[in-house]
C-alpha cells in the first residue's frame, strides 16, 4: 500500500521505517530538508494513488491544524487523513467534521511506543468511520505488535483513549519516583538503585516495562546526577485532569502527578530526576543537564 507521512521526527521516522519493513511504499515530508523525501505537501500528495492516505505526525495544536488544513486543499473526495499525533480529542472531532464537508475521511490514531516503537511496535488506539478504518487496517497491523491496535470508536475516540492512557502514565511515573526517592533518602543501607530496579523486574507485582527502563537509566547513571529534575508536562496530562473535573470523576492520583511536575521546576529532587530519566528512555524526551 502507498502511504504518505508528514513529520519525520523521533516517532514519525520509526513509523515510516516500520511500514517499509512490512512492504508498504512510503513517501515522507518534513520541514527539515535533510530528512524529507519530497519538497512539499503537494508533491507528497502527487506521489499517492487514489484513494490516498496521509498520516500526520506533527505537534498538536497549530502545527496539526495548519497541516490538515493544507492537506484538505490538496486531497480529493474519498481520500483519508490520519492524525497519529497527540492531538486533543475535541480538535480531532472538529477535524473530522471539517474534512467531512469536503468528503475527505479522517481517523485519529492515538499512538504509544515512543522511540522503541520501531523495534517492538506501536500501540494504536483508533477512532473514525468503519469503512475508512477497514481500508487502511493493513497500515495499523504493520505498525503494531500482535493485538496492539484497536478501533475504539468514532472520530475523537482514539485520541480520547490515548489522553487517558497518558494520564495513567503520569501517575505510574510519579509512583515509581516517590518510591525510589524514599529509598534514596535512607543513607543507612547504602542502597543500589540499579540492583533494586533489576530485582523488582523479576517476579514482583510492580514489574513493568517502565521499571525496565528505570533499570536501564540507573545502569547508565546510578545517581542521575547528570540531569536536572525538570519534567515537562505534555497536553494529555492536563487534558485528562480537566476531563475528570468536567465529568465529576475523582482522579486524585493523576491530578497530583501533574502538579508534582509543576513543582519539579522549582527544585532538584531525586524523584523528578528519575521521571526525567524515564521519559528520556521511553520517548527520547529531552533532558536538562545538571
mmCIF file of C-alpha atoms in Angstrom:
data_model
loop_
_atom_site.group_PDB
_atom_site.id
_atom_site.type_symbol
_atom_site.label_atom_id
_atom_site.label_comp_id
_atom_site.label_asym_id
_atom_site.label_seq_id
_atom_site.Cartn_x
_atom_site.Cartn_y
_atom_site.Cartn_z
ATOM 1 C CA UNK A 1 0.000 0.000 0.000
ATOM 2 C CA UNK A 2 1.212 3.540 -0.760
ATOM 3 C CA UNK A 3 1.056 5.943 2.160
ATOM 4 C CA UNK A 4 2.299 9.446 2.884
ATOM 5 C CA UNK A 5 3.532 10.686 6.228
ATOM 6 C CA UNK A 6 4.024 14.264 7.393
ATOM 7 C CA UNK A 7 6.557 14.639 10.192
ATOM 8 C CA UNK A 8 9.700 12.523 10.359
ATOM 9 C CA UNK A 9 10.808 13.197 13.915
ATOM 10 C CA UNK A 10 11.532 10.573 16.584
ATOM 11 C CA UNK A 11 8.278 8.665 16.175
ATOM 12 C CA UNK A 12 7.459 9.635 12.592
ATOM 13 C CA UNK A 13 10.755 8.220 11.375
ATOM 14 C CA UNK A 14 10.088 4.967 13.240
ATOM 15 C CA UNK A 15 6.578 4.679 11.808
ATOM 16 C CA UNK A 16 7.866 5.301 8.297
ATOM 17 C CA UNK A 17 10.610 2.704 8.595
ATOM 18 C CA UNK A 18 8.333 0.078 10.168
ATOM 19 C CA UNK A 19 5.939 0.444 7.225
ATOM 20 C CA UNK A 20 8.785 -0.024 4.776
ATOM 21 C CA UNK A 21 9.965 -3.145 6.566
ATOM 22 C CA UNK A 22 6.459 -4.538 6.158
ATOM 23 C CA UNK A 23 6.341 -3.949 2.425
ATOM 24 C CA UNK A 24 4.483 -0.636 2.181
ATOM 25 C CA UNK A 25 5.629 2.162 -0.129
ATOM 26 C CA UNK A 26 6.154 5.293 1.972
ATOM 27 C CA UNK A 27 6.620 8.929 0.982
ATOM 28 C CA UNK A 28 7.637 11.273 3.786
ATOM 29 C CA UNK A 29 7.567 15.040 4.138
ATOM 30 C CA UNK A 30 9.294 17.042 6.862
ATOM 31 C CA UNK A 31 10.174 20.710 7.235
ATOM 32 C CA UNK A 32 13.788 19.583 7.608
ATOM 33 C CA UNK A 33 15.029 19.035 4.032
ATOM 34 C CA UNK A 34 17.751 16.700 5.321
ATOM 35 C CA UNK A 35 15.191 14.019 6.180
ATOM 36 C CA UNK A 36 12.330 14.919 3.836
ATOM 37 C CA UNK A 37 11.846 12.784 0.719
ATOM 38 C CA UNK A 38 9.650 15.352 -1.054
ATOM 39 C CA UNK A 39 9.788 19.127 -1.184
ATOM 40 C CA UNK A 40 6.178 19.954 -0.280
ATOM 41 C CA UNK A 41 2.824 18.565 0.783
ATOM 42 C CA UNK A 42 1.655 19.000 -2.789
ATOM 43 C CA UNK A 43 4.449 16.780 -4.064
ATOM 44 C CA UNK A 44 3.692 14.247 -1.318
ATOM 45 C CA UNK A 45 0.056 14.026 -2.391
ATOM 46 C CA UNK A 46 1.061 13.726 -6.058
ATOM 47 C CA UNK A 47 3.055 10.558 -5.260
ATOM 48 C CA UNK A 48 -0.005 8.717 -3.911
ATOM 49 C CA UNK A 49 -2.718 6.769 -5.716
ATOM 50 C CA UNK A 50 -6.403 7.435 -5.075
ATOM 51 C CA UNK A 51 -7.884 6.862 -2.608
ATOM 52 C CA UNK A 52 -4.919 8.487 -0.868
ATOM 53 C CA UNK A 53 -3.906 8.060 2.770
ATOM 54 C CA UNK A 54 -1.733 10.610 4.595
ATOM 55 C CA UNK A 55 -0.565 10.117 8.191
ATOM 56 C CA UNK A 56 0.098 13.358 10.113
ATOM 57 C CA UNK A 57 2.728 13.137 12.864
ATOM 58 C CA UNK A 58 3.425 16.698 13.970
ATOM 59 C CA UNK A 59 2.966 18.549 17.298
ATOM 60 C CA UNK A 60 -0.604 19.107 18.452
ATOM 61 C CA UNK A 61 -2.368 22.439 18.109
ATOM 62 C CA UNK A 62 -1.464 24.908 15.385
ATOM 63 C CA UNK A 63 1.076 22.647 13.584
ATOM 64 C CA UNK A 64 -1.550 19.896 13.225
ATOM 65 C CA UNK A 65 -4.312 22.374 12.349
ATOM 66 C CA UNK A 66 -2.287 24.024 9.593
ATOM 67 C CA UNK A 67 -1.084 20.705 8.177
ATOM 68 C CA UNK A 68 -4.584 19.244 7.966
ATOM 69 C CA UNK A 69 -5.952 22.493 6.541
ATOM 70 C CA UNK A 70 -3.362 22.490 3.741
ATOM 71 C CA UNK A 71 -3.942 18.799 3.034
ATOM 72 C CA UNK A 72 -7.673 19.475 2.729
ATOM 73 C CA UNK A 73 -6.932 21.737 -0.245
ATOM 74 C CA UNK A 74 -4.790 19.086 -1.943
ATOM 75 C CA UNK A 75 -6.713 15.861 -1.340
ATOM 76 C CA UNK A 76 -9.813 14.671 -3.173
ATOM 77 C CA UNK A 77 -13.153 13.194 -2.005
ATOM 78 C CA UNK A 78 -12.590 9.661 -0.754
ATOM 79 C CA UNK A 79 -9.045 10.366 0.434
ATOM 80 C CA UNK A 80 -8.051 9.942 4.084
ATOM 81 C CA UNK A 81 -6.141 11.920 6.702
ATOM 82 C CA UNK A 82 -4.864 10.035 9.765
ATOM 83 C CA UNK A 83 -3.730 12.099 12.744
ATOM 84 C CA UNK A 84 -1.294 9.918 14.663
ATOM 85 C CA UNK A 85 -0.030 12.657 16.980
ATOM 86 C CA UNK A 86 -1.115 13.644 20.462
ATOM 87 C CA UNK A 87 -3.973 15.949 19.479
ATOM 88 C CA UNK A 88 -6.739 16.970 21.865
ATOM 89 C CA UNK A 89 -9.716 14.738 21.155
ATOM 90 C CA UNK A 90 -12.065 17.697 20.666
ATOM 91 C CA UNK A 91 -9.729 19.016 17.955
ATOM 92 C CA UNK A 92 -9.946 15.617 16.274
ATOM 93 C CA UNK A 93 -13.744 15.737 16.295
ATOM 94 C CA UNK A 94 -13.524 19.189 14.695
ATOM 95 C CA UNK A 95 -11.044 17.989 12.069
ATOM 96 C CA UNK A 96 -13.351 15.102 11.217
ATOM 97 C CA UNK A 97 -16.280 17.459 10.710
ATOM 98 C CA UNK A 98 -14.280 19.939 8.634
ATOM 99 C CA UNK A 99 -12.903 17.239 6.354
ATOM 100 C CA UNK A 100 -16.279 15.527 6.052
ATOM 101 C CA UNK A 101 -17.614 18.741 4.498
ATOM 102 C CA UNK A 102 -15.138 18.082 1.674
ATOM 103 C CA UNK A 103 -15.936 14.346 1.667
ATOM 104 C CA UNK A 104 -12.452 13.544 2.947
ATOM 105 C CA UNK A 105 -12.273 10.853 5.651
ATOM 106 C CA UNK A 106 -10.496 11.347 8.967
ATOM 107 C CA UNK A 107 -9.068 8.921 11.509
ATOM 108 C CA UNK A 108 -7.441 9.787 14.822
ATOM 109 C CA UNK A 109 -4.886 7.242 15.973
ATOM 110 C CA UNK A 110 -3.547 7.612 19.486
ATOM 111 C CA UNK A 111 -0.015 6.273 19.173
ATOM 112 C CA UNK A 112 2.108 4.940 22.035
ATOM 113 C CA UNK A 113 5.546 3.398 21.854
ATOM 114 C CA UNK A 114 7.958 6.298 21.756
ATOM 115 C CA UNK A 115 11.401 5.734 20.329
ATOM 116 C CA UNK A 116 11.033 1.973 20.936
ATOM 117 C CA UNK A 117 8.123 1.638 18.529
ATOM 118 C CA UNK A 118 10.283 0.759 15.537
ATOM 119 C CA UNK A 119 11.777 -2.191 17.405
ATOM 120 C CA UNK A 120 8.796 -3.562 19.361
ATOM 121 C CA UNK A 121 5.817 -1.971 17.634
ATOM 122 C CA UNK A 122 3.419 0.874 18.389
ATOM 123 C CA UNK A 123 0.231 0.549 20.421
ATOM 124 C CA UNK A 124 -2.577 2.195 18.453
ATOM 125 C CA UNK A 125 -5.950 3.456 19.722
ATOM 126 C CA UNK A 126 -8.003 4.312 16.647
ATOM 127 C CA UNK A 127 -11.107 6.443 16.153
ATOM 128 C CA UNK A 128 -13.028 7.051 12.948
ATOM 129 C CA UNK A 129 -15.516 5.587 10.470
ATOM 130 C CA UNK A 130 -15.611 1.809 9.992
ATOM 131 C CA UNK A 131 -15.122 1.879 6.219
ATOM 132 C CA UNK A 132 -12.045 4.109 6.341
ATOM 133 C CA UNK A 133 -10.569 2.035 9.170
ATOM 134 C CA UNK A 134 -11.059 -1.206 7.248
ATOM 135 C CA UNK A 135 -9.411 0.222 4.146
ATOM 136 C CA UNK A 136 -6.173 1.130 5.941
ATOM 137 C CA UNK A 137 -6.124 -1.584 8.607
ATOM 138 C CA UNK A 138 -3.013 -3.127 6.963
ATOM 139 C CA UNK A 139 -1.135 0.058 7.926
ATOM 140 C CA UNK A 140 -2.140 -0.305 11.570
ATOM 141 C CA UNK A 141 -1.308 -4.005 11.557
ATOM 142 C CA UNK A 142 2.159 -3.263 10.200
ATOM 143 C CA UNK A 143 2.880 -0.759 12.964
ATOM 144 C CA UNK A 144 1.573 -2.654 15.978
ATOM 145 C CA UNK A 145 2.755 -5.750 17.822
ATOM 146 C CA UNK A 146 0.316 -8.651 17.941
ATOM 147 C CA UNK A 147 -3.018 -7.486 19.433
ATOM 148 C CA UNK A 148 -1.544 -3.992 19.753
ATOM 149 C CA UNK A 149 -4.161 -1.987 17.882
ATOM 150 C CA UNK A 150 -7.908 -1.466 18.279
ATOM 151 C CA UNK A 151 -10.687 0.510 16.625
ATOM 152 C CA UNK A 152 -12.184 2.046 19.754
ATOM 153 C CA UNK A 153 -14.974 4.214 18.349
ATOM 154 C CA UNK A 154 -15.945 7.230 16.261
ATOM 155 C CA UNK A 155 -13.706 10.181 15.424
ATOM 156 C CA UNK A 156 -12.115 11.567 18.591
ATOM 157 C CA UNK A 157 -12.321 8.279 20.492
ATOM 158 C CA UNK A 158 -8.764 7.290 19.600
ATOM 159 C CA UNK A 159 -7.233 10.470 20.968
ATOM 160 C CA UNK A 160 -9.544 10.407 23.994
ATOM 161 C CA UNK A 161 -8.323 6.917 24.937
ATOM 162 C CA UNK A 162 -4.703 7.969 24.333
ATOM 163 C CA UNK A 163 -5.232 11.054 26.516
ATOM 164 C CA UNK A 164 -6.341 8.922 29.463
ATOM 165 C CA UNK A 165 -3.506 6.453 28.722
ATOM 166 C CA UNK A 166 -1.028 9.297 29.183
ATOM 167 C CA UNK A 167 -2.770 10.445 32.355
ATOM 168 C CA UNK A 168 -2.246 6.952 33.773
ATOM 169 C CA UNK A 169 1.373 7.115 32.619
ATOM 170 C CA UNK A 170 1.832 10.308 34.654
ATOM 171 C CA UNK A 171 0.575 8.561 37.785
ATOM 172 C CA UNK A 172 2.732 5.465 37.257
ATOM 173 C CA UNK A 173 5.855 7.559 36.769
ATOM 174 C CA UNK A 174 5.072 9.537 39.921
ATOM 175 C CA UNK A 175 4.595 6.351 41.986
ATOM 176 C CA UNK A 176 7.969 4.981 40.902
ATOM 177 C CA UNK A 177 9.582 8.373 41.527
ATOM 178 C CA UNK A 178 8.232 8.598 45.058
ATOM 179 C CA UNK A 179 9.288 5.057 45.912
ATOM 180 C CA UNK A 180 12.833 5.488 44.676
ATOM 181 C CA UNK A 181 13.015 8.853 46.451
ATOM 182 C CA UNK A 182 12.253 7.121 49.755
ATOM 183 C CA UNK A 183 14.951 4.551 49.034
ATOM 184 C CA UNK A 184 17.482 7.196 48.045
ATOM 185 C CA UNK A 185 16.776 9.268 51.163
ATOM 186 C CA UNK A 186 17.791 6.388 53.508
ATOM 187 C CA UNK A 187 21.600 6.503 53.864
ATOM 188 C CA UNK A 188 21.802 3.707 56.463
ATOM 189 C CA UNK A 189 21.834 0.834 53.954
ATOM 190 C CA UNK A 190 23.787 2.336 51.032
ATOM 191 C CA UNK A 191 21.128 1.035 48.644
ATOM 192 C CA UNK A 192 21.917 0.311 44.994
ATOM 193 C CA UNK A 193 19.060 1.687 42.869
ATOM 194 C CA UNK A 194 20.032 -0.311 39.795
ATOM 195 C CA UNK A 195 20.109 -3.537 41.786
ATOM 196 C CA UNK A 196 16.693 -2.840 43.316
ATOM 197 C CA UNK A 197 15.095 -1.955 39.973
ATOM 198 C CA UNK A 198 16.578 -5.119 38.488
ATOM 199 C CA UNK A 199 15.321 -7.472 41.194
ATOM 200 C CA UNK A 200 11.855 -5.874 41.176
ATOM 201 C CA UNK A 201 11.659 -6.672 37.471
ATOM 202 C CA UNK A 202 11.829 -10.409 38.199
ATOM 203 C CA UNK A 203 8.561 -11.674 39.626
ATOM 204 C CA UNK A 204 7.460 -8.695 41.697
ATOM 205 C CA UNK A 205 3.935 -7.290 41.414
ATOM 206 C CA UNK A 206 5.301 -3.885 40.335
ATOM 207 C CA UNK A 207 7.455 -5.153 37.490
ATOM 208 C CA UNK A 208 6.834 -3.321 34.211
ATOM 209 C CA UNK A 209 8.408 -2.003 31.035
ATOM 210 C CA UNK A 210 8.753 1.386 32.711
ATOM 211 C CA UNK A 211 10.702 -0.200 35.546
ATOM 212 C CA UNK A 212 12.894 -1.989 32.997
ATOM 213 C CA UNK A 213 13.677 1.429 31.550
ATOM 214 C CA UNK A 214 14.393 2.666 35.067
ATOM 215 C CA UNK A 215 16.861 -0.195 35.492
ATOM 216 C CA UNK A 216 18.487 0.890 32.236
ATOM 217 C CA UNK A 217 18.643 4.530 33.365
ATOM 218 C CA UNK A 218 20.310 3.591 36.665
ATOM 219 C CA UNK A 219 22.822 1.421 34.789
ATOM 220 C CA UNK A 220 23.855 4.496 32.844
ATOM 221 C CA UNK A 221 23.976 6.816 35.863
ATOM 222 C CA UNK A 222 23.397 5.331 39.316
ATOM 223 C CA UNK A 223 22.558 8.683 40.960
ATOM 224 C CA UNK A 224 21.091 10.536 37.946
ATOM 225 C CA UNK A 225 23.268 13.498 38.897
ATOM 226 C CA UNK A 226 23.926 14.347 35.256
ATOM 227 C CA UNK A 227 20.416 15.723 34.737
ATOM 228 C CA UNK A 228 18.153 18.323 36.276
ATOM 229 C CA UNK A 229 14.884 17.409 37.972
ATOM 230 C CA UNK A 230 12.862 19.320 35.395
ATOM 231 C CA UNK A 231 9.923 17.396 33.953
ATOM 232 C CA UNK A 232 7.779 18.845 31.185
ATOM 233 C CA UNK A 233 4.082 18.124 31.044
ATOM 234 C CA UNK A 234 2.543 17.461 27.652
ATOM 235 C CA UNK A 235 -1.061 18.339 26.915
ATOM 236 C CA UNK A 236 -2.520 14.919 27.661
ATOM 237 C CA UNK A 237 -1.928 15.042 31.416
ATOM 238 C CA UNK A 238 -3.635 18.411 31.769
ATOM 239 C CA UNK A 239 -6.464 17.375 29.452
ATOM 240 C CA UNK A 240 -7.081 14.202 31.475
ATOM 241 C CA UNK A 241 -7.344 16.165 34.708
ATOM 242 C CA UNK A 242 -9.683 18.709 33.079
ATOM 243 C CA UNK A 243 -11.844 15.878 31.730
ATOM 244 C CA UNK A 244 -12.040 14.345 35.201
ATOM 245 C CA UNK A 245 -13.209 17.697 36.562
ATOM 246 C CA UNK A 246 -15.755 18.150 33.774
ATOM 247 C CA UNK A 247 -17.151 14.630 34.238
ATOM 248 C CA UNK A 248 -17.069 14.757 38.029
ATOM 249 C CA UNK A 249 -14.775 11.731 38.182
ATOM 250 C CA UNK A 250 -12.338 11.629 41.137
ATOM 251 C CA UNK A 251 -8.769 11.330 39.858
ATOM 252 C CA UNK A 252 -6.573 12.423 42.779
ATOM 253 C CA UNK A 253 -3.519 10.367 41.844
ATOM 254 C CA UNK A 254 -3.351 11.528 38.220
ATOM 255 C CA UNK A 255 -4.046 15.121 39.318
ATOM 256 C CA UNK A 256 -1.294 15.061 41.927
ATOM 257 C CA UNK A 257 1.171 13.573 39.457
ATOM 258 C CA UNK A 258 0.538 16.544 37.161
ATOM 259 C CA UNK A 259 1.018 19.046 39.993
ATOM 260 C CA UNK A 260 4.225 17.259 41.016
ATOM 261 C CA UNK A 261 5.636 18.043 37.598
ATOM 262 C CA UNK A 262 4.946 21.713 38.193
ATOM 263 C CA UNK A 263 6.954 21.500 41.423
ATOM 264 C CA UNK A 264 9.876 19.946 39.543
ATOM 265 C CA UNK A 265 10.618 23.348 38.066
ATOM 266 C CA UNK A 266 11.480 24.736 41.493
ATOM 267 C CA UNK A 267 13.808 22.122 42.982
ATOM 268 C CA UNK A 268 16.128 19.282 42.011
ATOM 269 C CA UNK A 269 14.576 16.257 43.702
ATOM 270 C CA UNK A 270 15.753 12.713 43.062
ATOM 271 C CA UNK A 271 12.230 11.596 42.173
ATOM 272 C CA UNK A 272 11.852 14.226 39.472
ATOM 273 C CA UNK A 273 15.281 13.343 38.093
ATOM 274 C CA UNK A 274 14.068 9.737 37.868
ATOM 275 C CA UNK A 275 10.934 10.730 35.936
ATOM 276 C CA UNK A 276 13.070 12.860 33.601
ATOM 277 C CA UNK A 277 15.347 9.855 33.032
ATOM 278 C CA UNK A 278 12.409 7.515 32.356
ATOM 279 C CA UNK A 279 10.804 9.923 29.864
ATOM 280 C CA UNK A 280 14.118 10.148 28.048
ATOM 281 C CA UNK A 281 14.380 6.355 27.979
ATOM 282 C CA UNK A 282 10.915 5.589 26.588
ATOM 283 C CA UNK A 283 10.232 8.631 24.460
ATOM 284 C CA UNK A 284 13.529 10.300 23.762
ATOM 285 C CA UNK A 285 12.193 13.384 25.519
ATOM 286 C CA UNK A 286 14.933 15.991 26.075
ATOM 287 C CA UNK A 287 16.625 16.230 29.453
ATOM 288 C CA UNK A 288 18.268 19.209 31.067
ATOM 289 C CA UNK A 289 21.837 18.568 32.079
ATOM 290 C CA UNK A 290 22.744 19.468 35.647
#
